[in-house]
Amino acid sequence: MSRRLLLLASKTSYRIEDFLAAAAELGVEVLVGSDQCRKVAEIWKGDNLALDFFRPEEAAEEVVRAADTRPIDGIVPVGEPQAVVAALAARRLGIPFNPPEAALAARDKARMREALARADVPQPSFRVFPIDVKAPDVLALVHPPVVVKPLLLSGSRGVIRADDGPALDAAIQRLAALLTSRELFKHREREARLLLAESFVPGDEVAVEGLVVDGRLEVLAIFDKPDPLEGPYFEETIYVTPSRKPSGVRDAIARTTARAVAALGAVGGPVHAELRLAASGPVVIEVALRTIGGLCSRALRFETGASLEELVIRHAVGLPWERPAHERRASGVMMIPIPRAGTLKAARGVEAARGVEGIEDVVIAIDPGRVLVPLPEGNEYLGFIFARGSEPSQVEAALRAAHRELSFEIAPVVGRGGGRT
Ligand code: ADP
Ligand code: CA
């Protein structure tokens, strides 16, 4: 009998198509739970369920009701609000998954820091402050450079580095403006009144993609991020795997990530973590109980030909699962940052970028006419460039060469854009 997956995704997620494709390949039936089924219905004609992710208890109740007639074997949440609903529903349905406490701790950066602190996992020193705090009060407790960030957003939104008092006051005001303007915070008032201030940790950054199986972290890939992330804003650009770090460093990254996962109480499902390599060893910047965002997972291929989505779905619905090796070739993705605010008029050079040796695909994710909002307020990328090659250095060079072929015509505008995560 075929198995059924409940895929929980926001209507704006880039990720739905790749999960649906993987499920189809596996012959797994899918029930999509989303916050706006009409939008999802444009790409998914199948079974779906309308859920309000801002009301996790009620959403979980809906899932339990749906499972009466459509038994669910496993749940995959695409983002962090969905992970909370997934955990609540899984507990009630007796489906193995993370406990709600783990999902809640992973979603809220302050709770995550507190959970990691209790387990003595290396991380930046941090403090939580009210959103109207003044720089001297922060600097009295957090050693500069300081990074301020919101508790609940992702994709580096609202994450700002400040090296001195005036810069810190400006950063706090900018973050406060973002938080009070956000739809999300109508529903999350407590967190919207707070900010997290951390000491800036220098050092190279890596990302870990993993799957927790029976409480144990299986590392599926370590990505190097070869572009320096020094701030004041932290836009993601290039991810390349396998990591070029020495094996001892990679082992330390895996061990530290495993400790962080255990500290959160995660027992099953995907993990995406970011760490900085400080002089003292890996330091945890963030652990999220979901897969990598955007279209980046397309940069991952395993020896068996499996995609990340296939592995995650197999594990979720209880199909035979084994950690495959990464394919022999190196691969990478570049998230194309939004260079400035304005209306996108045209994207040029896409064919030339595709023609660069080693480039597999170039996806422009924003249609002309749309308003672009750069970081720290924005939450999307112009698109994604994918490359493969025999060596990580070739992949990185190909991504840079392809990016140089691209140019974006952006007309100035006053206004706000929508966004995808
Ligand atoms: P988000 O959930 O929005 O991705 P993160 O906490 O992961 O927020 O921060 C985004 C990026 O900002 C990180 O990938 C990192 O490059 C940078 N960053 C955040 N906090 C720190 C810190 N304490 N030290 C150094 N860099 C940081
Ligand atoms: Ca992050």
Coordinates of C-alpha atoms and ligand atoms in Angstrom, one line a residue:
M1 CA 0.0 0.0 0.0
S2 CA 1.4 3.4 -0.8
R3 CA 2.3 5.7 2.0
R4 CA 1.1 9.2 2.5
L5 CA 3.2 12.2 3.4
L6 CA 1.8 15.4 4.9
L7 CA 3.9 18.3 3.4
L8 CA 3.5 21.5 5.4
A9 CA 4.6 24.5 3.5
S10 CA 3.9 28.2 3.3
K11 CA 2.2 29.4 0.1
T12 CA 5.3 31.4 -0.7
S13 CA 7.8 28.6 -0.4
Y14 CA 10.2 27.9 -3.2
R15 CA 10.5 24.3 -2.0
I16 CA 7.1 22.8 -2.7
E17 CA 7.8 21.7 -6.3
D18 CA 11.0 19.8 -5.4
F19 CA 9.3 17.9 -2.5
L20 CA 6.3 17.0 -4.7
A21 CA 8.6 15.8 -7.5
A22 CA 10.6 13.6 -5.0
A23 CA 7.4 12.2 -3.6
A24 CA 6.0 11.4 -7.0
E25 CA 9.3 9.6 -7.8
L26 CA 9.0 7.5 -4.7
G27 CA 5.3 6.7 -5.3
V28 CA 4.4 8.4 -2.0
E29 CA 1.0 10.1 -1.9
V30 CA 1.0 13.7 -0.7
L31 CA -1.4 15.8 1.3
V32 CA -0.2 19.4 1.2
G33 CA -1.0 21.6 4.2
S34 CA -0.6 25.2 3.4
D35 CA -1.7 28.6 4.5
Q36 CA -3.3 29.4 1.2
C37 CA -4.4 26.5 -0.9
R38 CA -5.6 28.5 -3.8
K39 CA -2.1 29.7 -4.5
V40 CA -0.6 26.2 -3.9
A41 CA -3.3 24.8 -6.2
E42 CA -1.6 26.5 -9.2
I43 CA 1.2 24.0 -8.9
W44 CA -0.6 21.2 -7.1
K45 CA -3.8 19.7 -8.2
G46 CA -3.8 17.0 -5.5
D47 CA -5.1 16.7 -2.0
N48 CA -4.7 19.7 0.2
L49 CA -5.6 21.2 3.5
A50 CA -5.9 24.8 4.5
L51 CA -4.0 25.6 7.7
D52 CA -3.2 28.7 9.7
F53 CA 0.4 28.3 10.7
F54 CA 0.0 31.3 13.1
R55 CA -2.3 29.1 15.2
P56 CA -0.3 25.9 15.6
E57 CA -2.6 24.2 18.0
E58 CA -5.6 24.7 15.7
A59 CA -3.6 23.7 12.7
A60 CA -2.5 20.5 14.4
E61 CA -6.1 19.8 15.3
E62 CA -7.0 20.1 11.5
V63 CA -4.2 17.7 10.6
V64 CA -5.5 15.2 13.2
R65 CA -9.0 15.5 11.7
A66 CA -7.7 15.1 8.2
A67 CA -5.8 12.0 9.2
D68 CA -9.1 10.3 10.1
T69 CA -9.9 9.8 6.4
R70 CA -6.4 10.2 5.0
P71 CA -4.0 8.3 7.2
I72 CA -0.6 10.0 7.4
D73 CA 2.6 8.1 7.6
G74 CA 5.0 11.0 8.0
I75 CA 5.2 14.8 8.1
V76 CA 7.8 17.1 6.4
P77 CA 7.6 20.7 7.4
V78 CA 9.3 23.1 5.0
G79 CA 9.9 26.0 7.3
E80 CA 10.1 26.7 11.0
P81 CA 6.4 27.7 11.6
Q82 CA 5.4 24.5 9.9
A83 CA 7.9 22.5 12.1
V84 CA 5.9 23.5 15.2
V85 CA 2.6 22.4 13.7
A86 CA 4.3 19.2 12.5
A87 CA 5.6 18.4 16.0
L88 CA 2.2 19.1 17.6
A89 CA 0.3 17.0 15.1
A90 CA 2.9 14.1 15.1
R91 CA 2.6 13.8 18.9
R92 CA -1.1 13.5 18.7
L93 CA -1.0 11.1 15.8
G94 CA 1.8 8.9 17.3
I95 CA 4.1 9.6 14.3
P96 CA 7.8 9.7 15.2
F97 CA 9.0 13.3 15.0
N98 CA 10.6 16.0 17.0
P99 CA 8.8 17.0 20.2
P100 CA 7.1 20.4 20.1
E101 CA 9.6 21.8 22.6
A102 CA 12.4 21.1 20.1
A103 CA 10.6 22.8 17.2
L104 CA 9.7 25.8 19.4
A105 CA 13.3 26.2 20.6
A106 CA 14.7 25.9 17.0
R107 CA 12.2 28.5 15.7
D108 CA 12.9 31.2 18.3
K109 CA 16.6 32.4 18.3
A110 CA 16.5 33.4 22.0
R111 CA 15.2 30.0 23.1
M112 CA 17.7 28.3 20.8
R113 CA 20.6 30.2 22.5
E114 CA 19.2 29.3 25.9
A115 CA 19.0 25.6 25.0
L116 CA 22.5 25.6 23.6
A117 CA 23.8 27.5 26.7
R118 CA 22.3 24.9 29.0
A119 CA 24.2 22.2 27.1
D120 CA 27.4 24.2 27.0
V121 CA 27.5 24.1 23.2
P122 CA 30.0 26.7 21.8
Q123 CA 28.1 29.8 20.6
P124 CA 28.4 33.6 20.7
S125 CA 27.8 35.4 24.0
F126 CA 24.2 36.8 23.8
R127 CA 21.5 38.7 25.6
V128 CA 17.9 39.4 24.9
F129 CA 16.7 43.0 25.1
P130 CA 13.5 44.9 24.6
I131 CA 13.3 46.4 21.1
D132 CA 13.6 50.0 22.3
V133 CA 16.9 49.3 24.2
K134 CA 19.7 51.9 23.8
A135 CA 23.2 51.1 22.7
P136 CA 25.0 51.7 26.0
D137 CA 22.8 49.2 27.7
V138 CA 23.6 46.6 25.1
L139 CA 27.3 47.5 25.1
A140 CA 27.5 47.1 28.9
L141 CA 26.6 43.4 28.5
V142 CA 27.6 42.3 25.0
H143 CA 31.1 42.7 23.7
P144 CA 31.3 44.6 20.3
P145 CA 31.2 44.1 17.4
V146 CA 27.5 43.3 18.2
V147 CA 25.1 41.5 15.9
V148 CA 21.4 42.4 16.5
K149 CA 18.7 40.1 15.2
P150 CA 15.0 39.4 15.5
L151 CA 13.8 36.3 17.4
L152 CA 11.6 34.8 14.7
L153 CA 12.7 35.7 11.2
S154 CA 15.1 33.9 8.9
G155 CA 17.2 34.3 5.8
S156 CA 19.3 37.0 7.5
R157 CA 16.4 39.4 7.7
G158 CA 17.0 42.1 10.2
V159 CA 20.4 40.7 11.1
I160 CA 22.7 43.7 11.4
R161 CA 26.3 44.1 12.7
A162 CA 27.3 47.3 14.6
D163 CA 30.8 48.1 15.7
D164 CA 30.1 51.1 18.0
G165 CA 27.3 52.9 19.8
P166 CA 25.9 55.1 17.0
A167 CA 25.9 52.2 14.5
L168 CA 24.2 50.0 17.2
D169 CA 21.5 52.6 17.8
A170 CA 20.8 52.8 14.1
A171 CA 20.8 49.0 13.8
I172 CA 18.3 48.7 16.6
Q173 CA 16.0 51.3 15.1
R174 CA 16.1 49.6 11.7
L175 CA 15.3 46.3 13.3
A176 CA 12.5 47.8 15.3
A177 CA 11.0 49.3 12.2
L178 CA 11.1 45.9 10.4
L179 CA 9.5 44.1 13.3
T180 CA 6.6 46.5 13.8
S181 CA 5.8 46.5 10.1
R182 CA 5.6 42.7 9.9
E183 CA 2.4 40.9 9.4
L184 CA 3.9 38.0 11.3
F185 CA 4.1 40.0 14.5
K186 CA 0.5 40.7 14.7
H187 CA 0.4 37.1 15.9
R188 CA 3.7 37.0 17.7
E189 CA 3.6 40.1 19.8
R190 CA 5.9 39.0 22.6
E191 CA 8.8 38.1 20.3
A192 CA 8.3 41.3 18.2
R193 CA 9.1 43.4 21.3
L194 CA 12.4 41.7 21.8
L195 CA 15.7 41.5 20.0
L196 CA 18.7 39.3 20.4
A197 CA 22.2 40.9 20.7
E198 CA 25.2 38.7 20.2
S199 CA 29.0 39.2 19.9
F200 CA 30.2 39.0 16.4
V201 CA 32.2 35.8 15.9
P202 CA 34.9 36.2 13.2
G203 CA 36.0 33.3 11.1
D204 CA 34.9 31.3 8.0
E205 CA 31.3 30.2 7.9
V206 CA 30.0 26.7 6.9
A207 CA 26.6 25.2 6.6
V208 CA 25.7 21.7 7.6
E209 CA 22.8 19.8 6.0
G210 CA 21.8 16.7 8.0
L211 CA 19.1 14.3 9.0
V212 CA 18.4 13.3 12.6
V213 CA 17.6 9.6 12.7
D214 CA 16.6 8.1 16.0
G215 CA 18.2 11.0 17.8
R216 CA 21.5 10.8 16.0
L217 CA 22.7 13.3 13.5
E218 CA 23.7 12.0 10.1
V219 CA 25.6 14.7 8.3
L220 CA 24.7 14.7 4.6
A221 CA 26.8 17.6 3.5
I222 CA 29.0 20.4 4.7
F223 CA 29.0 23.5 2.6
D224 CA 31.8 26.1 2.6
K225 CA 30.7 29.7 2.2
P226 CA 33.8 31.1 0.5
D227 CA 32.5 34.8 0.4
P228 CA 33.4 36.6 3.6
L229 CA 30.4 37.4 5.8
E230 CA 31.6 40.4 7.7
G231 CA 28.4 42.5 7.7
P232 CA 26.8 44.9 8.3
Y233 CA 24.2 42.7 6.5
F234 CA 24.7 39.1 5.8
E235 CA 23.5 38.1 2.4
E236 CA 24.1 34.5 1.5
T237 CA 25.9 34.0 -1.8
I238 CA 28.0 31.0 -2.6
Y239 CA 27.7 27.5 -1.1
V240 CA 30.1 24.8 -2.2
T241 CA 30.3 21.2 -1.2
P242 CA 32.3 19.1 -0.3
S243 CA 34.0 21.3 2.2
R244 CA 37.6 22.1 1.6
K245 CA 38.3 22.3 5.3
P246 CA 40.7 19.6 6.7
S247 CA 39.1 16.4 7.9
G248 CA 39.8 17.2 11.5
V249 CA 37.8 20.5 11.1
R250 CA 35.0 18.8 9.3
D251 CA 34.8 16.2 12.2
A252 CA 34.7 19.0 14.7
I253 CA 31.9 20.7 12.7
A254 CA 29.9 17.5 12.7
R255 CA 30.4 16.9 16.4
T256 CA 29.5 20.4 17.4
T257 CA 26.4 20.3 15.2
A258 CA 25.4 17.0 16.8
R259 CA 25.7 18.5 20.2
A260 CA 23.5 21.4 19.2
V261 CA 20.9 19.1 17.8
A262 CA 20.9 17.1 21.0
A263 CA 20.6 20.3 23.1
L264 CA 17.5 21.3 21.2
G265 CA 16.0 17.8 21.9
A266 CA 15.6 17.0 18.2
V267 CA 15.1 13.3 17.5
G268 CA 14.1 13.0 13.9
G269 CA 14.0 14.9 10.6
P270 CA 16.1 17.5 8.7
V271 CA 18.6 19.9 10.2
H272 CA 20.2 22.9 8.6
A273 CA 22.9 24.5 10.7
E274 CA 25.4 27.4 10.3
L275 CA 28.7 27.5 12.2
R276 CA 31.6 29.9 12.3
L277 CA 35.1 28.5 12.5
A278 CA 36.6 30.5 15.4
A279 CA 40.1 30.1 16.7
S280 CA 38.7 28.0 19.5
G281 CA 36.8 25.7 17.1
P282 CA 33.3 25.6 15.5
V283 CA 30.8 28.0 17.1
V284 CA 27.1 27.5 16.4
I285 CA 25.4 30.5 14.7
E286 CA 22.1 28.8 14.1
V287 CA 20.4 25.4 14.0
A288 CA 17.1 25.1 12.1
L289 CA 15.0 21.9 12.1
R290 CA 14.2 22.0 8.4
T291 CA 16.1 21.6 5.1
I292 CA 18.2 24.3 3.5
G293 CA 16.1 27.2 2.1
G294 CA 15.4 28.5 -1.4
L295 CA 16.3 26.2 -4.3
C296 CA 19.7 25.5 -2.8
S297 CA 19.0 21.8 -2.2
R298 CA 19.3 21.4 -5.9
A299 CA 23.1 21.7 -5.4
L300 CA 23.0 18.4 -3.5
R301 CA 23.1 15.0 -5.2
F302 CA 24.0 11.8 -3.6
E303 CA 25.8 8.8 -5.1
T304 CA 22.6 6.9 -5.5
G305 CA 21.1 9.8 -7.5
A306 CA 18.9 10.6 -4.6
S307 CA 17.9 14.2 -3.9
L308 CA 17.8 15.7 -0.4
E309 CA 14.0 15.8 -0.7
E310 CA 14.0 12.1 -1.4
L311 CA 16.0 11.2 1.6
V312 CA 13.9 13.4 3.9
I313 CA 10.7 11.9 2.6
R314 CA 12.0 8.4 2.9
H315 CA 12.9 9.0 6.5
A316 CA 9.6 10.7 7.3
V317 CA 7.3 8.0 5.9
G318 CA 9.4 5.1 7.1
L319 CA 10.7 3.8 3.8
P320 CA 14.1 2.1 3.9
W321 CA 16.7 4.7 4.5
E322 CA 20.5 4.7 4.5
R323 CA 22.9 7.5 4.4
P324 CA 24.3 7.7 0.9
A325 CA 27.7 9.2 0.1
H326 CA 27.7 12.5 -1.7
E327 CA 28.3 12.2 -5.4
R328 CA 31.9 12.3 -6.3
R329 CA 31.8 15.6 -8.1
A330 CA 31.8 18.9 -6.3
S331 CA 28.7 21.1 -6.5
G332 CA 27.6 24.5 -5.5
V333 CA 24.9 27.2 -5.6
M334 CA 25.0 30.9 -5.6
M335 CA 22.1 32.8 -4.3
I336 CA 22.0 36.0 -6.4
P337 CA 21.7 38.9 -4.0
I338 CA 19.5 41.9 -4.7
P339 CA 22.0 44.7 -5.3
R340 CA 19.6 47.6 -4.5
A341 CA 16.0 48.5 -4.0
G342 CA 13.8 49.2 -7.0
T343 CA 11.6 47.7 -9.7
L344 CA 13.2 44.9 -11.6
K345 CA 13.0 45.8 -15.3
A346 CA 15.1 43.1 -16.9
A347 CA 17.5 40.3 -16.2
R348 CA 20.2 40.1 -18.8
G349 CA 23.0 37.7 -19.7
V350 CA 21.1 34.6 -18.5
E351 CA 22.0 32.5 -21.6
A352 CA 25.7 33.6 -21.4
A353 CA 25.7 32.7 -17.7
R354 CA 24.3 29.3 -18.5
G355 CA 27.0 28.8 -21.1
V356 CA 29.8 29.2 -18.6
E357 CA 31.6 25.9 -18.2
G358 CA 30.5 23.9 -15.2
I359 CA 27.2 25.8 -14.9
E360 CA 24.2 23.5 -14.8
D361 CA 21.4 26.0 -14.5
V362 CA 20.5 29.7 -13.8
V363 CA 17.1 30.4 -12.4
I364 CA 15.8 33.9 -12.2
A365 CA 13.2 33.8 -9.4
I366 CA 11.7 37.2 -9.7
D367 CA 9.6 38.4 -12.6
P368 CA 10.2 41.8 -14.2
G369 CA 7.9 44.4 -12.8
R370 CA 8.3 43.2 -9.2
V371 CA 9.7 45.5 -6.5
L372 CA 13.0 44.4 -5.1
V373 CA 13.8 44.8 -1.4
P374 CA 17.5 44.1 -0.5
L375 CA 18.6 43.0 3.0
P376 CA 18.3 43.6 5.8
E377 CA 14.5 44.1 5.2
G378 CA 14.0 41.9 2.1
N379 CA 13.6 38.1 2.1
E380 CA 14.3 36.9 -1.3
Y381 CA 17.0 36.4 -3.9
L382 CA 17.1 37.4 -7.6
G383 CA 17.7 33.8 -8.4
F384 CA 20.1 30.9 -8.1
I385 CA 23.1 29.7 -10.1
F386 CA 24.0 26.0 -9.9
A387 CA 27.4 24.5 -10.8
R388 CA 29.2 21.1 -10.8
G389 CA 32.8 20.3 -11.4
S390 CA 35.5 17.9 -10.4
E391 CA 36.9 20.3 -7.7
P392 CA 35.2 22.7 -5.3
S393 CA 37.5 25.5 -6.5
Q394 CA 36.3 25.0 -10.1
V395 CA 32.7 25.1 -8.9
E396 CA 33.3 28.4 -7.1
A397 CA 35.1 29.9 -10.1
A398 CA 32.2 28.8 -12.4
L399 CA 29.6 30.4 -10.1
R400 CA 31.6 33.7 -10.0
A401 CA 32.1 33.7 -13.7
A402 CA 28.4 33.1 -14.4
H403 CA 27.4 35.8 -11.9
R404 CA 29.6 38.3 -13.8
E405 CA 27.7 37.5 -17.0
L406 CA 24.4 38.6 -15.3
S407 CA 23.2 42.1 -15.1
F408 CA 20.0 43.4 -13.7
E409 CA 18.2 46.6 -14.8
I410 CA 16.5 48.0 -11.7
A411 CA 14.5 51.2 -11.7
P412 CA 14.2 53.3 -8.6
V413 CA 10.9 53.0 -6.7
V414 CA 9.4 53.9 -3.4
G415 CA 7.5 51.0 -2.0
R416 CA 7.6 47.5 -0.7
G417 CA 7.8 44.1 -2.3
G418 CA 6.3 40.7 -1.5
G419 CA 8.6 37.8 -0.9
R420 CA 9.3 34.2 -0.8
T421 CA 11.3 32.1 1.6
Ligands
ADP1 P1 18.8 33.8 10.1 O1 17.9 32.8 10.8 O2 18.0 35.0 9.6 O3 19.6 33.1 9.0 P2 21.2 33.9 11.6 O4 21.3 34.0 13.1 O5 21.6 32.6 11.0 O6 19.8 34.4 11.1 O7 22.2 35.0 11.0 C1 22.4 35.2 9.6 C2 23.8 35.4 9.3 O8 24.4 36.5 10.0 C3 24.7 34.2 9.7 O9 24.7 33.2 8.7 C4 26.1 34.8 9.9 O10 26.8 35.0 8.7 C5 25.7 36.2 10.4 N1 25.7 36.2 11.9 C6 24.7 36.1 12.7 N2 25.0 36.1 14.0 C7 26.4 36.2 14.0 C8 27.4 36.3 15.0 N3 27.1 36.2 16.3 N4 28.7 36.3 14.7 C9 29.0 36.4 13.3 N5 28.1 36.3 12.3 C10 26.8 36.2 12.7
CA2 CA 20.7 31.3 9.4

